[in-house]
mmCIF file of C-alpha atoms and ligand atoms in Angstrom:
data_model
loop_
_atom_site.group_PDB
_atom_site.id
_atom_site.type_symbol
_atom_site.label_atom_id
_atom_site.label_comp_id
_atom_site.label_asym_id
_atom_site.label_seq_id
_atom_site.Cartn_x
_atom_site.Cartn_y
_atom_site.Cartn_z
ATOM 1 C CA MET U 1 14.455 -13.874 57.122
ATOM 2 C CA PRO U 2 12.428 -11.174 59.371
ATOM 3 C CA HIS U 3 9.319 -9.776 57.682
ATOM 4 C CA LYS U 4 9.652 -6.419 55.798
ATOM 5 C CA ALA U 5 7.866 -3.601 57.097
ATOM 6 C CA LEU U 6 7.548 -0.359 55.111
ATOM 7 C CA ILE U 7 6.646 2.847 57.144
ATOM 8 C CA THR U 8 5.719 5.605 54.670
ATOM 9 C CA ARG U 9 6.618 8.512 56.564
ATOM 10 C CA GLU U 10 9.016 8.991 59.769
ATOM 11 C CA ILE U 11 6.660 8.357 62.825
ATOM 12 C CA PRO U 12 7.031 8.668 66.608
ATOM 13 C CA GLU U 13 9.512 6.312 68.115
ATOM 14 C CA LYS U 14 6.725 4.537 70.206
ATOM 15 C CA GLY U 15 5.503 2.963 66.965
ATOM 16 C CA THR U 16 8.980 2.084 65.427
ATOM 17 C CA ASN U 17 10.316 0.575 68.636
ATOM 18 C CA LEU U 18 7.509 -2.110 68.319
ATOM 19 C CA LEU U 19 8.624 -3.049 64.753
ATOM 20 C CA GLU U 20 12.320 -3.546 65.846
ATOM 21 C CA ASN U 21 12.095 -7.316 65.230
ATOM 22 C CA PHE U 22 11.121 -6.427 61.656
ATOM 23 C CA GLU U 23 13.447 -5.444 58.688
ATOM 24 C CA ILE U 24 12.146 -1.901 58.821
ATOM 25 C CA LYS U 25 12.268 0.820 55.700
ATOM 26 C CA VAL U 26 11.253 4.254 56.697
ATOM 27 C CA LEU U 27 10.876 6.311 53.561
ATOM 28 C CA GLY U 28 11.582 9.569 55.059
ATOM 29 C CA GLU U 29 9.901 12.634 56.729
ATOM 30 C CA GLY U 30 7.742 14.235 53.830
ATOM 31 C CA VAL U 31 5.497 12.923 51.691
ATOM 32 C CA PRO U 32 6.990 10.081 49.706
ATOM 33 C CA GLU U 33 7.279 10.368 45.769
ATOM 34 C CA ARG U 34 4.866 7.921 44.330
ATOM 35 C CA ALA U 35 7.487 6.184 42.177
ATOM 36 C CA ASP U 36 9.782 5.779 45.454
ATOM 37 C CA LEU U 37 7.027 4.363 47.434
ATOM 38 C CA LEU U 38 6.398 1.662 44.710
ATOM 39 C CA GLU U 39 9.772 0.695 44.661
ATOM 40 C CA ALA U 40 10.368 0.680 48.555
ATOM 41 C CA VAL U 41 7.250 -1.504 48.962
ATOM 42 C CA SER U 42 8.456 -4.535 46.808
ATOM 43 C CA GLY U 43 8.414 -7.613 49.112
ATOM 44 C CA ALA U 44 6.932 -5.965 52.027
ATOM 45 C CA SER U 45 4.592 -7.925 54.405
ATOM 46 C CA ALA U 46 3.183 -4.861 56.118
ATOM 47 C CA ILE U 47 2.658 -1.228 55.342
ATOM 48 C CA LEU U 48 2.329 1.411 57.900
ATOM 49 C CA SER U 49 0.807 4.109 56.105
ATOM 50 C CA THR U 50 -0.708 7.760 56.860
ATOM 51 C CA VAL U 51 -3.562 9.737 55.168
ATOM 52 C CA THR U 52 -1.155 11.377 52.719
ATOM 53 C CA GLU U 53 -0.574 7.813 50.885
ATOM 54 C CA THR U 54 -3.204 6.565 48.477
ATOM 55 C CA MET U 55 -3.128 2.733 48.990
ATOM 56 C CA ASP U 56 -4.638 1.465 45.812
ATOM 57 C CA THR U 57 -4.180 -1.489 43.754
ATOM 58 C CA GLU U 58 -1.101 -0.130 42.332
ATOM 59 C CA VAL U 59 0.799 -0.335 45.832
ATOM 60 C CA MET U 60 -0.547 -3.650 46.379
ATOM 61 C CA ASP U 61 0.653 -4.918 43.323
ATOM 62 C CA ALA U 62 3.953 -3.158 43.844
ATOM 63 C CA ALA U 63 4.151 -5.135 46.995
ATOM 64 C CA GLY U 64 3.298 -8.594 45.839
ATOM 65 C CA GLU U 65 2.284 -11.771 47.319
ATOM 66 C CA ALA U 66 3.968 -11.187 50.830
ATOM 67 C CA LEU U 67 1.846 -8.235 51.786
ATOM 68 C CA LYS U 68 -0.443 -9.131 54.630
ATOM 69 C CA VAL U 69 -1.556 -6.020 56.050
ATOM 70 C CA ILE U 70 -1.843 -2.142 55.644
ATOM 71 C CA ALA U 71 -1.855 -0.527 58.815
ATOM 72 C CA ASN U 72 -3.209 3.260 58.551
ATOM 73 C CA MET U 73 -2.075 5.571 61.119
ATOM 74 C CA ALA U 74 -5.392 7.391 61.151
ATOM 75 C CA VAL U 75 -8.889 6.701 62.271
ATOM 76 C CA GLY U 76 -10.083 7.639 58.847
ATOM 77 C CA TYR U 77 -9.210 5.277 55.996
ATOM 78 C CA ASP U 78 -10.649 6.625 52.817
ATOM 79 C CA ASN U 79 -7.170 6.791 51.523
ATOM 80 C CA VAL U 80 -7.049 3.028 51.217
ATOM 81 C CA ASP U 81 -8.818 0.766 48.860
ATOM 82 C CA VAL U 82 -10.320 -1.513 51.487
ATOM 83 C CA GLU U 83 -12.160 -3.734 48.801
ATOM 84 C CA ALA U 84 -9.382 -4.482 46.743
ATOM 85 C CA ALA U 85 -7.201 -5.441 49.982
ATOM 86 C CA THR U 86 -9.849 -7.616 51.182
ATOM 87 C CA GLU U 87 -10.014 -9.312 47.786
ATOM 88 C CA ARG U 88 -6.144 -9.837 48.182
ATOM 89 C CA ASN U 89 -6.499 -11.280 51.718
ATOM 90 C CA ILE U 90 -4.812 -7.962 52.770
ATOM 91 C CA VAL U 91 -5.953 -6.732 56.601
ATOM 92 C CA VAL U 92 -6.545 -3.148 56.915
ATOM 93 C CA THR U 93 -6.438 -1.605 60.081
ATOM 94 C CA ASN U 94 -6.898 2.031 61.658
ATOM 95 C CA THR U 95 -6.316 3.647 64.861
ATOM 96 C CA PRO U 96 -9.807 4.614 66.311
ATOM 97 C CA GLY U 97 -10.184 5.842 69.766
ATOM 98 C CA VAL U 98 -6.858 7.194 70.717
ATOM 99 C CA LEU U 99 -7.219 10.525 68.949
ATOM 100 C CA ASP U 100 -10.694 11.388 70.130
ATOM 101 C CA GLU U 101 -10.083 14.136 72.787
ATOM 102 C CA THR U 102 -7.407 15.591 70.828
ATOM 103 C CA THR U 103 -9.454 15.977 67.648
ATOM 104 C CA ALA U 104 -12.301 17.264 69.711
ATOM 105 C CA ASP U 105 -9.983 19.971 71.067
ATOM 106 C CA THR U 106 -9.112 20.954 67.927
ATOM 107 C CA ALA U 107 -12.716 21.124 66.690
ATOM 108 C CA PHE U 108 -13.598 23.346 69.598
ATOM 109 C CA MET U 109 -10.494 25.634 69.121
ATOM 110 C CA LEU U 110 -11.776 26.209 65.504
ATOM 111 C CA LEU U 111 -15.224 26.781 66.838
ATOM 112 C CA LEU U 112 -14.105 29.395 69.346
ATOM 113 C CA ALA U 113 -11.632 30.951 66.792
ATOM 114 C CA ALA U 114 -14.165 31.302 64.043
ATOM 115 C CA ALA U 115 -16.866 32.603 66.340
ATOM 116 C CA ARG U 116 -14.725 35.031 68.127
ATOM 117 C CA ARG U 117 -12.604 36.231 64.655
ATOM 118 C CA LEU U 118 -9.100 35.156 66.148
ATOM 119 C CA GLY U 119 -7.236 34.699 62.989
ATOM 120 C CA GLU U 120 -8.636 37.975 61.629
ATOM 121 C CA GLY U 121 -7.521 39.750 65.021
ATOM 122 C CA GLU U 122 -4.228 38.126 64.849
ATOM 123 C CA ARG U 123 -3.470 39.058 61.346
ATOM 124 C CA MET U 124 -4.644 42.590 61.883
ATOM 125 C CA LEU U 125 -2.296 43.085 64.808
ATOM 126 C CA ARG U 126 0.840 41.625 63.111
ATOM 127 C CA ALA U 127 0.257 43.830 60.307
ATOM 128 C CA GLY U 128 0.733 46.681 62.648
ATOM 129 C CA GLU U 129 -2.994 47.668 61.786
ATOM 130 C CA TRP U 130 -4.459 47.548 65.360
ATOM 131 C CA ASP U 131 -4.836 51.130 66.553
ATOM 132 C CA ALA U 132 -7.073 50.923 69.637
ATOM 133 C CA TRP U 133 -9.746 48.772 71.426
ATOM 134 C CA GLY U 134 -12.840 49.473 69.713
ATOM 135 C CA PRO U 135 -16.533 49.139 70.677
ATOM 136 C CA LYS U 136 -17.607 47.492 67.444
ATOM 137 C CA GLN U 137 -14.329 45.884 66.632
ATOM 138 C CA LEU U 138 -14.142 42.208 65.952
ATOM 139 C CA VAL U 139 -17.249 41.072 67.504
ATOM 140 C CA GLY U 140 -18.798 37.753 66.934
ATOM 141 C CA PRO U 141 -21.440 35.743 68.010
ATOM 142 C CA ASP U 142 -21.343 34.366 71.615
ATOM 143 C CA VAL U 143 -20.367 30.569 71.874
ATOM 144 C CA PHE U 144 -21.912 29.765 75.526
ATOM 145 C CA GLY U 145 -25.496 28.894 75.740
ATOM 146 C CA LYS U 146 -26.051 28.362 71.754
ATOM 147 C CA LYS U 147 -27.108 25.355 70.225
ATOM 148 C CA LEU U 148 -24.526 22.971 68.768
ATOM 149 C CA GLY U 149 -25.452 20.626 65.994
ATOM 150 C CA ILE U 150 -23.129 17.635 65.399
ATOM 151 C CA VAL U 151 -23.233 15.775 61.969
ATOM 152 C CA GLY U 152 -21.611 12.462 62.690
ATOM 153 C CA PHE U 153 -22.104 11.361 66.403
ATOM 154 C CA GLY U 154 -19.544 8.753 66.681
ATOM 155 C CA ARG U 155 -16.193 8.883 69.076
ATOM 156 C CA ILE U 156 -15.222 12.303 68.287
ATOM 157 C CA GLY U 157 -18.621 13.977 67.591
ATOM 158 C CA GLN U 158 -19.482 12.897 71.111
ATOM 159 C CA ALA U 159 -16.225 14.113 72.832
ATOM 160 C CA VAL U 160 -16.906 17.600 70.957
ATOM 161 C CA ALA U 161 -20.410 17.435 72.711
ATOM 162 C CA ARG U 162 -19.098 16.618 75.953
ATOM 163 C CA ARG U 163 -17.092 19.944 75.656
ATOM 164 C CA ALA U 164 -19.852 21.905 74.419
ATOM 165 C CA LYS U 165 -21.971 20.983 77.620
ATOM 166 C CA GLY U 166 -19.030 22.861 79.660
ATOM 167 C CA PHE U 167 -20.036 25.951 77.630
ATOM 168 C CA GLY U 168 -23.804 25.533 78.614
ATOM 169 C CA MET U 169 -24.666 24.407 75.001
ATOM 170 C CA ASP U 170 -27.623 22.508 73.762
ATOM 171 C CA ILE U 171 -26.689 19.623 71.694
ATOM 172 C CA VAL U 172 -28.379 18.243 68.471
ATOM 173 C CA TYR U 173 -27.113 15.531 66.159
ATOM 174 C CA ASN U 174 -27.474 13.829 63.077
ATOM 175 C CA ALA U 175 -26.134 10.265 62.516
ATOM 176 C CA ARG U 176 -27.668 7.216 60.622
ATOM 177 C CA SER U 177 -28.355 5.502 63.766
ATOM 178 C CA ARG U 178 -29.763 6.807 67.312
ATOM 179 C CA LYS U 179 -27.244 7.053 70.162
ATOM 180 C CA GLU U 180 -29.626 6.430 73.089
ATOM 181 C CA GLU U 181 -26.972 6.327 75.656
ATOM 182 C CA ALA U 182 -25.086 9.345 74.254
ATOM 183 C CA GLU U 183 -28.448 11.313 74.262
ATOM 184 C CA ASN U 184 -29.019 10.492 77.803
ATOM 185 C CA GLU U 185 -25.296 11.453 78.884
ATOM 186 C CA LEU U 186 -25.504 14.621 76.964
ATOM 187 C CA ASP U 187 -29.206 15.331 76.903
ATOM 188 C CA ALA U 188 -28.688 15.276 72.991
ATOM 189 C CA ARG U 189 -31.639 15.313 70.544
ATOM 190 C CA ARG U 190 -31.540 13.525 67.177
ATOM 191 C CA LEU U 191 -32.571 15.480 64.136
ATOM 192 C CA ASP U 192 -32.543 15.051 60.490
ATOM 193 C CA LEU U 193 -29.895 16.966 58.732
ATOM 194 C CA ASP U 194 -32.103 19.752 57.486
ATOM 195 C CA ASP U 195 -33.635 20.809 60.802
ATOM 196 C CA LEU U 196 -30.367 20.703 62.452
ATOM 197 C CA LEU U 197 -28.590 22.756 59.779
ATOM 198 C CA ARG U 198 -31.731 25.244 60.415
ATOM 199 C CA GLU U 199 -31.744 25.253 64.242
ATOM 200 C CA SER U 200 -28.105 25.201 65.169
ATOM 201 C CA ASP U 201 -25.898 28.294 65.869
ATOM 202 C CA PHE U 202 -22.909 26.005 65.625
ATOM 203 C CA VAL U 203 -22.385 23.062 63.209
ATOM 204 C CA SER U 204 -19.637 20.673 63.616
ATOM 205 C CA VAL U 205 -19.021 17.831 61.121
ATOM 206 C CA HIS U 206 -17.794 14.526 62.132
ATOM 207 C CA THR U 207 -18.656 11.764 59.795
ATOM 208 C CA PRO U 208 -16.432 9.534 57.789
ATOM 209 C CA LEU U 209 -15.721 10.277 54.063
ATOM 210 C CA SER U 210 -17.749 7.928 52.237
ATOM 211 C CA GLU U 211 -19.851 7.725 48.989
ATOM 212 C CA GLU U 212 -22.658 8.817 51.207
ATOM 213 C CA THR U 213 -21.179 11.629 52.796
ATOM 214 C CA LYS U 214 -19.146 13.603 49.717
ATOM 215 C CA HIS U 215 -20.611 16.896 49.593
ATOM 216 C CA LEU U 216 -23.037 16.158 52.629
ATOM 217 C CA VAL U 217 -22.887 19.832 53.339
ATOM 218 C CA GLY U 218 -23.401 21.531 49.813
ATOM 219 C CA GLU U 219 -24.986 24.650 48.534
ATOM 220 C CA ARG U 220 -28.632 23.555 49.650
ATOM 221 C CA GLU U 221 -27.537 22.541 52.933
ATOM 222 C CA LEU U 222 -25.485 25.697 53.435
ATOM 223 C CA SER U 223 -28.638 27.873 52.430
ATOM 224 C CA LEU U 224 -30.511 26.435 55.532
ATOM 225 C CA MET U 225 -28.060 27.976 57.908
ATOM 226 C CA GLY U 226 -28.537 31.156 59.709
ATOM 227 C CA GLU U 227 -26.423 34.273 59.117
ATOM 228 C CA TYR U 228 -24.488 34.155 62.538
ATOM 229 C CA SER U 229 -23.906 30.468 62.278
ATOM 230 C CA VAL U 230 -20.488 29.045 62.125
ATOM 231 C CA LEU U 231 -19.483 25.736 60.504
ATOM 232 C CA VAL U 232 -16.449 23.758 61.647
ATOM 233 C CA ASN U 233 -15.200 20.741 59.836
ATOM 234 C CA THR U 234 -12.411 18.488 61.125
ATOM 235 C CA SER U 235 -13.808 15.273 59.248
ATOM 236 C CA ARG U 236 -12.747 15.011 55.600
ATOM 237 C CA GLY U 237 -12.690 17.855 53.164
ATOM 238 C CA PRO U 238 -14.655 16.568 50.655
ATOM 239 C CA VAL U 239 -17.669 16.019 53.126
ATOM 240 C CA VAL U 240 -18.054 19.964 52.591
ATOM 241 C CA ASP U 241 -18.717 21.680 49.422
ATOM 242 C CA GLU U 242 -15.745 24.055 49.452
ATOM 243 C CA ASN U 243 -16.576 26.058 46.548
ATOM 244 C CA ALA U 244 -20.341 26.312 48.012
ATOM 245 C CA LEU U 245 -18.759 27.292 51.531
ATOM 246 C CA ALA U 246 -16.484 30.011 50.026
ATOM 247 C CA ASP U 247 -19.488 31.698 48.155
ATOM 248 C CA ALA U 248 -21.597 31.362 51.635
ATOM 249 C CA LEU U 249 -18.885 32.743 53.610
ATOM 250 C CA ALA U 250 -17.990 35.507 50.827
ATOM 251 C CA GLU U 251 -21.580 36.598 50.919
ATOM 252 C CA ARG U 252 -22.055 36.462 54.607
ATOM 253 C CA ARG U 253 -24.855 33.985 54.333
ATOM 254 C CA VAL U 254 -22.941 32.009 57.059
ATOM 255 C CA PHE U 255 -21.055 33.894 59.670
ATOM 256 C CA ALA U 256 -17.740 32.165 59.567
ATOM 257 C CA ALA U 257 -16.008 28.651 59.406
ATOM 258 C CA GLY U 258 -13.323 26.871 61.028
ATOM 259 C CA LEU U 259 -11.639 24.032 58.681
ATOM 260 C CA ASP U 260 -8.746 21.341 59.157
ATOM 261 C CA VAL U 261 -9.284 19.642 56.100
ATOM 262 C CA TYR U 262 -9.780 20.363 52.557
ATOM 263 C CA GLU U 263 -11.040 18.810 49.257
ATOM 264 C CA GLU U 264 -7.351 18.540 47.783
ATOM 265 C CA GLU U 265 -4.926 18.450 50.366
ATOM 266 C CA PRO U 266 -2.758 20.203 50.488
ATOM 267 C CA LYS U 267 -4.140 22.589 48.263
ATOM 268 C CA VAL U 268 -6.462 25.154 49.970
ATOM 269 C CA HIS U 269 -9.189 26.747 47.709
ATOM 270 C CA SER U 270 -8.233 29.961 46.529
ATOM 271 C CA LYS U 271 -11.466 31.652 47.432
ATOM 272 C CA LEU U 272 -11.125 30.358 51.028
ATOM 273 C CA LEU U 273 -7.411 31.813 51.482
ATOM 274 C CA GLU U 274 -8.904 35.314 50.662
ATOM 275 C CA LEU U 275 -11.563 35.484 53.268
ATOM 276 C CA GLU U 276 -11.167 36.931 56.423
ATOM 277 C CA ASN U 277 -13.992 35.038 58.032
ATOM 278 C CA VAL U 278 -12.744 31.328 57.834
ATOM 279 C CA VAL U 279 -9.997 29.923 60.263
ATOM 280 C CA LEU U 280 -7.829 27.612 58.405
ATOM 281 C CA ALA U 281 -5.592 24.993 60.039
ATOM 282 C CA PRO U 282 -3.254 22.460 58.156
ATOM 283 C CA HIS U 283 -4.699 18.777 59.054
ATOM 284 C CA ILE U 284 -3.771 18.951 62.579
ATOM 285 C CA GLY U 285 -6.787 17.425 64.330
ATOM 286 C CA SER U 286 -4.590 14.797 65.966
ATOM 287 C CA ALA U 287 -1.448 16.591 66.368
ATOM 288 C CA SER U 288 -0.593 16.431 69.911
ATOM 289 C CA ILE U 289 2.597 14.968 71.048
ATOM 290 C CA GLU U 290 0.825 12.271 73.367
ATOM 291 C CA THR U 291 -1.861 11.184 70.693
ATOM 292 C CA ARG U 292 0.538 10.812 67.718
ATOM 293 C CA GLY U 293 2.605 8.644 69.850
ATOM 294 C CA LYS U 294 -0.362 6.319 70.605
ATOM 295 C CA MET U 295 -1.640 6.283 66.950
ATOM 296 C CA ALA U 296 2.012 5.186 65.983
ATOM 297 C CA GLU U 297 2.058 2.566 68.827
ATOM 298 C CA LEU U 298 -1.517 1.345 67.761
ATOM 299 C CA ALA U 299 -0.769 1.057 64.110
ATOM 300 C CA ALA U 300 2.464 -0.861 64.948
ATOM 301 C CA LYS U 301 0.579 -3.179 67.211
ATOM 302 C CA ASN U 302 -1.929 -3.962 64.262
ATOM 303 C CA ILE U 303 1.018 -5.022 62.302
ATOM 304 C CA VAL U 304 2.686 -7.135 64.958
ATOM 305 C CA ALA U 305 -0.676 -9.034 65.832
ATOM 306 C CA VAL U 306 -1.347 -9.552 61.831
ATOM 307 C CA LEU U 307 2.292 -10.901 61.183
ATOM 308 C CA ARG U 308 1.957 -13.408 64.146
ATOM 309 C CA GLY U 309 -1.273 -14.631 62.599
ATOM 310 C CA GLU U 310 -3.509 -13.117 65.622
ATOM 311 C CA GLU U 311 -6.304 -10.858 65.369
ATOM 312 C CA PRO U 312 -5.367 -7.293 65.197
ATOM 313 C CA PRO U 313 -7.039 -4.718 67.711
ATOM 314 C CA ASN U 314 -8.424 -2.462 64.763
ATOM 315 C CA PRO U 315 -9.292 -4.305 61.603
ATOM 316 C CA VAL U 316 -11.624 -2.463 59.205
ATOM 317 C CA ASN U 317 -12.045 -5.408 56.807
HETATM 318 P P1 NAP Z 1 -16.870 7.211 64.351
HETATM 319 O O1 NAP Z 1 -16.820 6.735 65.724
HETATM 320 O O2 NAP Z 1 -16.994 5.944 63.208
HETATM 321 O O3 NAP Z 1 -18.155 8.241 63.954
HETATM 322 C C1 NAP Z 1 -18.785 8.211 63.068
HETATM 323 C C2 NAP Z 1 -20.262 9.045 62.757
HETATM 324 O O4 NAP Z 1 -20.501 9.444 61.547
HETATM 325 C C3 NAP Z 1 -20.925 8.009 63.192
HETATM 326 O O5 NAP Z 1 -21.897 8.477 64.254
HETATM 327 C C4 NAP Z 1 -21.644 7.433 62.136
HETATM 328 O O6 NAP Z 1 -23.325 7.071 62.330
HETATM 329 C C5 NAP Z 1 -21.538 9.162 61.515
HETATM 330 N N1 NAP Z 1 -22.014 8.694 60.091
HETATM 331 C C6 NAP Z 1 -21.519 7.982 58.743
HETATM 332 N N2 NAP Z 1 -22.106 8.141 57.814
HETATM 333 C C7 NAP Z 1 -23.102 9.237 58.002
HETATM 334 C C8 NAP Z 1 -24.014 9.859 57.184
HETATM 335 N N3 NAP Z 1 -24.116 9.434 55.972
HETATM 336 N N4 NAP Z 1 -25.027 10.750 57.676
HETATM 337 C C9 NAP Z 1 -24.874 11.193 59.181
HETATM 338 N N5 NAP Z 1 -24.087 10.491 59.964
HETATM 339 C C10 NAP Z 1 -23.134 9.680 59.497
HETATM 340 O O7 NAP Z 1 -15.557 7.967 63.599
HETATM 341 P P2 NAP Z 1 -14.505 9.076 64.441
HETATM 342 O O8 NAP Z 1 -13.716 8.267 64.999
HETATM 343 O O9 NAP Z 1 -15.354 9.910 65.472
HETATM 344 O O10 NAP Z 1 -13.756 9.747 63.213
HETATM 345 C C11 NAP Z 1 -15.064 10.346 62.464
HETATM 346 C C12 NAP Z 1 -14.035 10.781 60.963
HETATM 347 O O11 NAP Z 1 -13.367 12.011 61.527
HETATM 348 C C13 NAP Z 1 -12.633 9.796 60.686
HETATM 349 O O12 NAP Z 1 -13.316 9.027 59.751
HETATM 350 C C14 NAP Z 1 -11.860 10.890 59.863
HETATM 351 O O13 NAP Z 1 -12.110 10.876 58.511
HETATM 352 C C15 NAP Z 1 -11.794 12.180 60.587
HETATM 353 N N6 NAP Z 1 -10.967 12.566 61.468
HETATM 354 C C16 NAP Z 1 -10.185 13.564 61.030
HETATM 355 C C17 NAP Z 1 -8.899 13.908 62.080
HETATM 356 C C18 NAP Z 1 -8.092 15.233 61.666
HETATM 357 O O14 NAP Z 1 -6.998 15.212 61.762
HETATM 358 N N7 NAP Z 1 -8.777 16.186 61.131
HETATM 359 C C19 NAP Z 1 -8.831 13.211 63.119
HETATM 360 C C20 NAP Z 1 -9.435 11.994 63.289
HETATM 361 C C21 NAP Z 1 -10.549 11.854 62.706
HETATM 362 P P3 NAP Z 1 -23.901 5.760 62.696
HETATM 363 O O15 NAP Z 1 -23.018 5.425 64.023
HETATM 364 O O16 NAP Z 1 -25.191 5.653 62.852
HETATM 365 O O17 NAP Z 1 -23.209 5.036 61.526
HETATM 366 C C1 GLV Z 2 -6.669 11.675 60.585
HETATM 367 O O1 GLV Z 2 -7.165 12.603 59.693
HETATM 368 C C2 GLV Z 2 -7.377 10.711 61.102
HETATM 369 O O2 GLV Z 2 -8.181 10.331 60.405
HETATM 370 O O3 GLV Z 2 -6.927 10.029 61.969
#
């Protein structure tokens, strides 16, 4: 009997093709209903999940004894209860590395769009409200030559820094440990978070979501940023306190923000939706054709390795 692999959402063929020797069940294109997921997972040896599904003990129990691997098609795996999986000898894997450049592009796109008020301008133009070029119209802070503070200086944070160097930016960063090689390559300086927020013109957040990083950027931290500063978050929504950010933006204590992730996706804080000075993207950090193919392929490779009894390329437990 072939192993049963449950794929929670339709993924690029590069991934499904690698699993052709298994009995594959794909739940559908959209986010699966929880009840459908719990029913379909019964007897599965592998689950290929995405960030929209919570992989908790209920799912693991519903799968039963056969479950050997949960391969999350994402680098972040805060949707997976890794501790419970480990207790059950279930391997959890993710897809690091293949999405760094694409996600860094998204962060930089949001940084530029927020500073130069692209969303606001496009809304005005589409509403037929653009009457003429204006000397004071839609002006925002320059990006080139400014200071960029990167919170979380790992794969994606460093890829953002490389882009910033092309804009003549000065790089400072915060991470738990010092990154000497990257400091030398990017002429970057490590600062504590408060100093980074005080000194930076732009702040881009790239930590994983953990107990330590929940609301890492909250009301107090936002109060340290300057009135022409811009905050970008492409990490996970709960790393930034959305309510505090909405207040800071509304009161113009922070000039603008660019967000790709939200505290309760797909819900977006109602105050943010009303503000002109925030660019809102629907969690598209890694959404390039090439990268989504690579993520699907890597998630599938992790499954194949575990079910063959081999060490998978990207275990997280
Ligand atoms: P990574 O290489 O592991 O880098 C994470 C960085 O965060 C490391 O430098 C780490 O520092 C730092 N960090 C961890 N806890 C911290 C804390 N409490 N304070 C300050 N820094 C802390 O991860 P990555 O591959 O760059 O991915 C980062 C995150 O981006 C993912 O976990 C995911 O949630 C998110 N993401 C989102 C999208 C999207 O579509 N929007 C796409 C891809 C990734 P140390 O090295 O010192 O521990
Ligand atoms: C996407 O959000 C990821 O973590 O890969």
